Amino acid sequence: MMNRLRQIADAVRAAGEMSVADLAELTAASEMTVRRDLETLAGQGVLERYRGGARSLLLRGEETPFALRSDDGVATKRRLAAEVAALIADGEAVVVDGGTTCREVARALRARRLTVLPLSLHTANALAGGAQLTLLLPGGEARPGELGLVGPLAEASLAALRFDTAVIGCCGLTAADGLTAHDLPEAAVKRAAMRASRRVIAVTEGAKLTRTALAHVADAAALDLVVTDSAAPAEARAALEAAGTVVRLVAEA
């Protein structure tokens, strides 16, 4: 169901608006099913219903809601997470960003002997209950949907600490524009996490190495390592390496 919701949301966003009949044909689902899906998406603020169809409420370049991204490419995200977890030694102090890929990193770290500060409530929930893990929680305001912790309290929490490794997600990453995010307060928290850490690992699906979002977080050279997958274009990887960043490619299963 979640893949169909994402398919509908992406199609309506690309077209601006679409009819129920066209969406039913696109998804090979019944019109009744599509209507239920549109109600779900309308409740998430993704689109607006009208008789016989829907129009998108997401602007170009705006972040797709967390719930719709949650199940996208899970197998790839778990391979990326396993690679990042293998780079972290027991006993490290680690700050883990929000987002769906970093949530998988948190799940991969949950059973480890580490001190971890998560930057979202989704990530914190993935870490909760680890028997050997020391879980630190920052202050801050939780962004609706994403539940990323932002604002002065979150930034002050990070400024008071020093980490061995920061694991940072991104909305876009290119050699020319660096690491970028959709949300300005989130970008500020990412920068604070990077300043507080000796090593910065960016983890992202390869497709994001061709994208640039609104808020600049850091130049590519500020990243010690980028962990990505084979969907990353060779030219984009080469440009990042030329900018001084090490790129580690995770093979398909």
Short mmCIF file of C-alpha atoms in Angstrom, two decimals:
data_model
loop_
_atom_site.label_atom_id
_atom_site.label_comp_id
_atom_site.label_asym_id
_atom_site.label_seq_id
_atom_site.Cartn_x
_atom_site.Cartn_y
_atom_site.Cartn_z
CA MET A 1 0.00 0.00 0.00
CA MET A 2 2.78 2.45 0.93
CA ASN A 3 4.41 2.06 -2.49
CA ARG A 4 1.07 2.82 -4.15
CA LEU A 5 0.60 5.90 -1.97
CA ARG A 6 4.05 7.14 -2.97
CA GLN A 7 3.29 6.40 -6.63
CA ILE A 8 0.06 8.42 -6.43
CA ALA A 9 1.69 11.28 -4.53
CA ASP A 10 4.57 11.50 -7.02
CA ALA A 11 2.25 11.35 -10.03
CA VAL A 12 -0.07 14.07 -8.72
CA ARG A 13 2.90 16.20 -7.74
CA ALA A 14 4.47 15.91 -11.21
CA ALA A 15 1.21 16.65 -13.01
CA GLY A 16 -0.15 19.23 -10.57
CA GLU A 17 -3.48 17.42 -10.49
CA MET A 18 -4.92 14.10 -11.74
CA SER A 19 -8.26 12.38 -11.97
CA VAL A 20 -9.24 9.28 -10.00
CA ALA A 21 -9.68 7.40 -13.27
CA ASP A 22 -6.15 8.24 -14.46
CA LEU A 23 -4.66 7.26 -11.09
CA ALA A 24 -6.56 3.97 -11.13
CA GLU A 25 -5.11 3.20 -14.56
CA LEU A 26 -1.61 4.23 -13.43
CA THR A 27 -1.64 2.05 -10.31
CA ALA A 28 -3.77 -0.84 -11.63
CA ALA A 29 -6.01 -0.38 -8.58
CA SER A 30 -9.76 0.14 -8.42
CA GLU A 31 -11.17 3.66 -8.33
CA MET A 32 -12.55 2.90 -4.85
CA THR A 33 -9.05 2.00 -3.67
CA VAL A 34 -7.62 5.16 -5.22
CA ARG A 35 -10.27 7.28 -3.47
CA ARG A 36 -9.29 5.75 -0.12
CA ASP A 37 -5.63 6.41 -0.89
CA LEU A 38 -6.40 10.02 -1.76
CA GLU A 39 -8.18 10.44 1.57
CA THR A 40 -5.08 9.10 3.34
CA LEU A 41 -2.78 11.44 1.43
CA ALA A 42 -5.11 14.39 2.02
CA GLY A 43 -4.94 13.66 5.75
CA GLN A 44 -1.13 13.84 5.54
CA GLY A 45 -1.27 17.23 3.81
CA VAL A 46 0.18 15.85 0.58
CA LEU A 47 -2.74 16.75 -1.68
CA GLU A 48 -6.19 18.27 -1.81
CA ARG A 49 -9.22 16.24 -2.89
CA TYR A 50 -11.86 17.48 -5.29
CA ARG A 51 -14.71 15.64 -6.94
CA GLY A 52 -13.19 13.10 -9.31
CA GLY A 53 -9.53 13.81 -8.57
CA ALA A 54 -6.87 15.59 -6.51
CA ARG A 55 -4.31 18.38 -6.77
CA SER A 56 -0.88 18.40 -5.15
CA LEU A 57 -0.12 20.56 -2.13
CA LEU A 58 3.63 19.83 -2.30
CA LEU A 59 5.69 22.53 -3.94
CA ARG A 60 8.56 21.72 -6.27
CA GLY A 61 11.62 20.99 -4.13
CA GLU A 62 9.56 20.45 -0.99
CA GLU A 63 10.28 17.41 1.15
CA THR A 64 8.07 14.33 0.70
CA PRO A 65 6.46 13.39 4.05
CA PHE A 66 8.36 10.91 6.23
CA ALA A 67 5.54 8.34 6.17
CA LEU A 68 5.69 8.11 2.38
CA ARG A 69 9.49 7.77 2.32
CA SER A 70 9.60 5.27 5.15
CA ASP A 71 9.34 2.11 3.05
CA ASP A 72 11.12 3.39 -0.06
CA GLY A 73 14.20 1.33 -0.92
CA VAL A 74 14.37 -0.31 2.51
CA ALA A 75 16.75 -3.05 1.37
CA THR A 76 19.20 -0.47 0.02
CA LYS A 77 18.93 1.66 3.16
CA ARG A 78 19.69 -1.37 5.32
CA ARG A 79 22.79 -2.20 3.28
CA LEU A 80 23.97 1.38 3.66
CA ALA A 81 23.24 1.24 7.38
CA ALA A 82 25.21 -1.99 7.82
CA GLU A 83 28.19 -0.40 6.06
CA VAL A 84 28.07 2.68 8.30
CA ALA A 85 27.68 0.55 11.45
CA ALA A 86 30.78 -1.44 10.48
CA LEU A 87 32.79 1.80 10.39
CA ILE A 88 31.93 2.64 14.02
CA ALA A 89 33.94 1.06 16.83
CA ASP A 90 32.48 -0.05 20.15
CA GLY A 91 32.86 2.65 22.77
CA GLU A 92 32.43 5.58 20.36
CA ALA A 93 30.20 8.55 21.02
CA VAL A 94 28.01 9.00 17.95
CA VAL A 95 25.39 11.54 16.83
CA VAL A 96 22.87 10.09 14.36
CA ASP A 97 20.78 12.34 12.13
CA GLY A 98 17.08 12.05 11.38
CA GLY A 99 15.50 10.74 8.18
CA THR A 100 14.62 7.27 6.98
CA THR A 101 18.16 6.14 6.07
CA CYS A 102 19.61 7.28 9.39
CA ARG A 103 16.78 5.50 11.18
CA GLU A 104 18.11 2.28 9.62
CA VAL A 105 21.60 3.22 10.86
CA ALA A 106 20.13 3.61 14.35
CA ARG A 107 18.57 0.16 14.11
CA ALA A 108 21.92 -1.28 13.06
CA LEU A 109 23.60 0.34 16.10
CA ARG A 110 20.95 -0.52 18.71
CA ALA A 111 22.69 -3.64 20.06
CA ARG A 112 26.16 -2.04 20.14
CA ARG A 113 28.15 -0.70 23.11
CA LEU A 114 28.01 2.98 22.20
CA THR A 115 26.90 6.38 23.41
CA VAL A 116 24.44 7.74 20.86
CA LEU A 117 22.57 11.03 20.55
CA PRO A 118 19.75 10.90 17.95
CA LEU A 119 18.54 14.00 16.14
CA SER A 120 14.95 12.86 15.67
CA LEU A 121 12.30 11.06 17.70
CA HIS A 122 12.04 8.40 14.97
CA THR A 123 15.77 7.71 15.35
CA ALA A 124 15.52 7.77 19.15
CA ASN A 125 12.72 5.21 19.04
CA ALA A 126 14.86 2.93 16.87
CA LEU A 127 17.64 3.08 19.49
CA ALA A 128 15.49 2.70 22.61
CA GLY A 129 16.02 -0.41 24.68
CA GLY A 130 19.54 -1.28 23.55
CA ALA A 131 21.01 -3.15 26.52
CA GLN A 132 24.59 -1.89 26.11
CA LEU A 133 23.79 1.45 24.52
CA THR A 134 23.83 4.78 26.36
CA LEU A 135 21.09 6.90 24.81
CA LEU A 136 21.36 10.68 25.14
CA LEU A 137 18.43 12.88 24.14
CA PRO A 138 18.84 16.49 22.98
CA GLY A 139 16.35 19.23 23.60
CA GLY A 140 14.52 21.00 20.83
CA GLU A 141 11.26 21.28 18.96
CA ALA A 142 10.08 18.22 17.01
CA ARG A 143 9.21 19.03 13.40
CA PRO A 144 5.76 17.68 12.47
CA GLY A 145 5.95 14.37 10.58
CA GLU A 146 9.73 14.22 10.41
CA LEU A 147 10.04 14.56 14.21
CA GLY A 148 13.52 15.96 13.74
CA LEU A 149 14.67 17.96 16.76
CA VAL A 150 15.49 21.53 15.79
CA GLY A 151 15.92 24.97 17.29
CA PRO A 152 18.15 26.60 19.92
CA LEU A 153 17.76 23.83 22.50
CA ALA A 154 18.87 21.16 20.03
CA GLU A 155 21.82 23.27 18.88
CA ALA A 156 22.84 24.03 22.49
CA SER A 157 22.76 20.32 23.35
CA LEU A 158 25.15 19.57 20.51
CA ALA A 159 27.47 22.47 21.38
CA ALA A 160 27.88 21.05 24.90
CA LEU A 161 29.13 17.66 23.65
CA ARG A 162 31.93 16.16 21.58
CA PHE A 163 31.43 13.08 19.42
CA ASP A 164 33.74 10.66 17.67
CA THR A 165 31.43 10.34 14.67
CA ALA A 166 28.47 12.18 13.18
CA VAL A 167 26.26 10.17 10.82
CA ILE A 168 24.46 12.71 8.64
CA GLY A 169 21.68 12.21 6.13
CA CYS A 170 21.02 14.57 3.26
CA CYS A 171 18.36 15.66 0.81
CA GLY A 172 20.94 16.47 -1.82
CA LEU A 173 24.72 16.18 -2.22
CA THR A 174 26.86 17.43 -5.10
CA ALA A 175 30.42 18.60 -5.45
CA ALA A 176 29.24 22.03 -6.60
CA ASP A 177 26.56 22.70 -3.96
CA GLY A 178 27.73 20.47 -1.11
CA LEU A 179 25.38 18.80 1.33
CA THR A 180 21.91 20.36 1.33
CA ALA A 181 18.60 19.97 3.19
CA HIS A 182 15.02 21.04 2.57
CA ASP A 183 14.46 22.61 5.99
CA LEU A 184 16.46 25.61 7.26
CA PRO A 185 16.29 24.76 11.02
CA GLU A 186 17.26 21.16 10.22
CA ALA A 187 20.27 22.39 8.26
CA ALA A 188 21.41 24.40 11.30
CA VAL A 189 21.22 21.31 13.53
CA LYS A 190 23.18 19.24 11.01
CA ARG A 191 25.92 21.91 11.01
CA ALA A 192 25.99 21.89 14.82
CA ALA A 193 26.34 18.09 14.83
CA MET A 194 29.21 18.26 12.35
CA ARG A 195 31.01 20.96 14.38
CA ALA A 196 30.77 18.76 17.48
CA SER A 197 32.26 15.67 15.78
CA ARG A 198 35.77 14.54 14.89
CA ARG A 199 34.58 12.53 11.87
CA VAL A 200 31.58 13.11 9.59
CA ILE A 201 30.00 10.29 7.59
CA ALA A 202 27.25 11.21 5.14
CA VAL A 203 24.95 8.35 4.19
CA THR A 204 22.54 8.61 1.28
CA GLU A 205 20.97 6.77 -1.61
CA GLY A 206 22.89 7.28 -4.82
CA ALA A 207 20.10 9.19 -6.56
CA LYS A 208 20.59 12.11 -4.16
CA LEU A 209 24.07 12.73 -5.54
CA THR A 210 22.38 14.55 -8.43
CA ARG A 211 20.08 16.73 -6.26
CA THR A 212 20.33 20.07 -4.51
CA ALA A 213 17.86 21.21 -1.84
CA LEU A 214 17.22 24.72 -0.54
CA ALA A 215 19.42 24.95 2.56
CA HIS A 216 23.21 24.65 2.33
CA VAL A 217 24.61 22.57 5.20
CA ALA A 218 28.29 22.17 4.32
CA ASP A 219 30.73 21.94 1.44
CA ALA A 220 31.52 18.44 0.20
CA ALA A 221 35.08 18.78 1.55
CA ALA A 222 33.67 18.94 5.11
CA LEU A 223 32.59 15.29 4.81
CA ASP A 224 35.19 12.69 5.69
CA LEU A 225 33.28 9.90 4.00
CA VAL A 226 30.16 9.44 1.87
CA VAL A 227 28.50 6.02 1.99
CA THR A 228 26.19 5.47 -0.96
CA ASP A 229 24.94 2.82 -3.38
CA SER A 230 25.46 1.90 -7.02
CA ALA A 231 22.67 4.24 -8.19
CA ALA A 232 25.14 7.10 -7.66
CA PRO A 233 26.31 8.31 -11.10
CA ALA A 234 30.01 7.75 -11.72
CA GLU A 235 30.52 11.42 -12.67
CA ALA A 236 28.95 12.60 -9.42
CA ARG A 237 31.15 10.25 -7.37
CA ALA A 238 34.27 11.37 -9.23
CA ALA A 239 33.41 15.03 -8.66
CA LEU A 240 32.97 14.47 -4.92
CA GLU A 241 36.31 12.66 -4.72
CA ALA A 242 37.98 15.48 -6.65
CA ALA A 243 36.54 17.86 -4.05
CA GLY A 244 38.36 15.94 -1.31
CA THR A 245 35.67 13.53 -0.08
CA VAL A 246 36.10 9.76 0.11
CA VAL A 247 33.15 7.92 -1.47
CA ARG A 248 32.41 4.35 -0.42
CA LEU A 249 30.09 2.45 -2.72
CA VAL A 250 27.93 -0.32 -1.22
CA ALA A 251 27.31 -3.14 -3.66
CA GLU A 252 23.86 -4.53 -4.38
CA ALA A 253 22.90 -7.69 -2.51
#
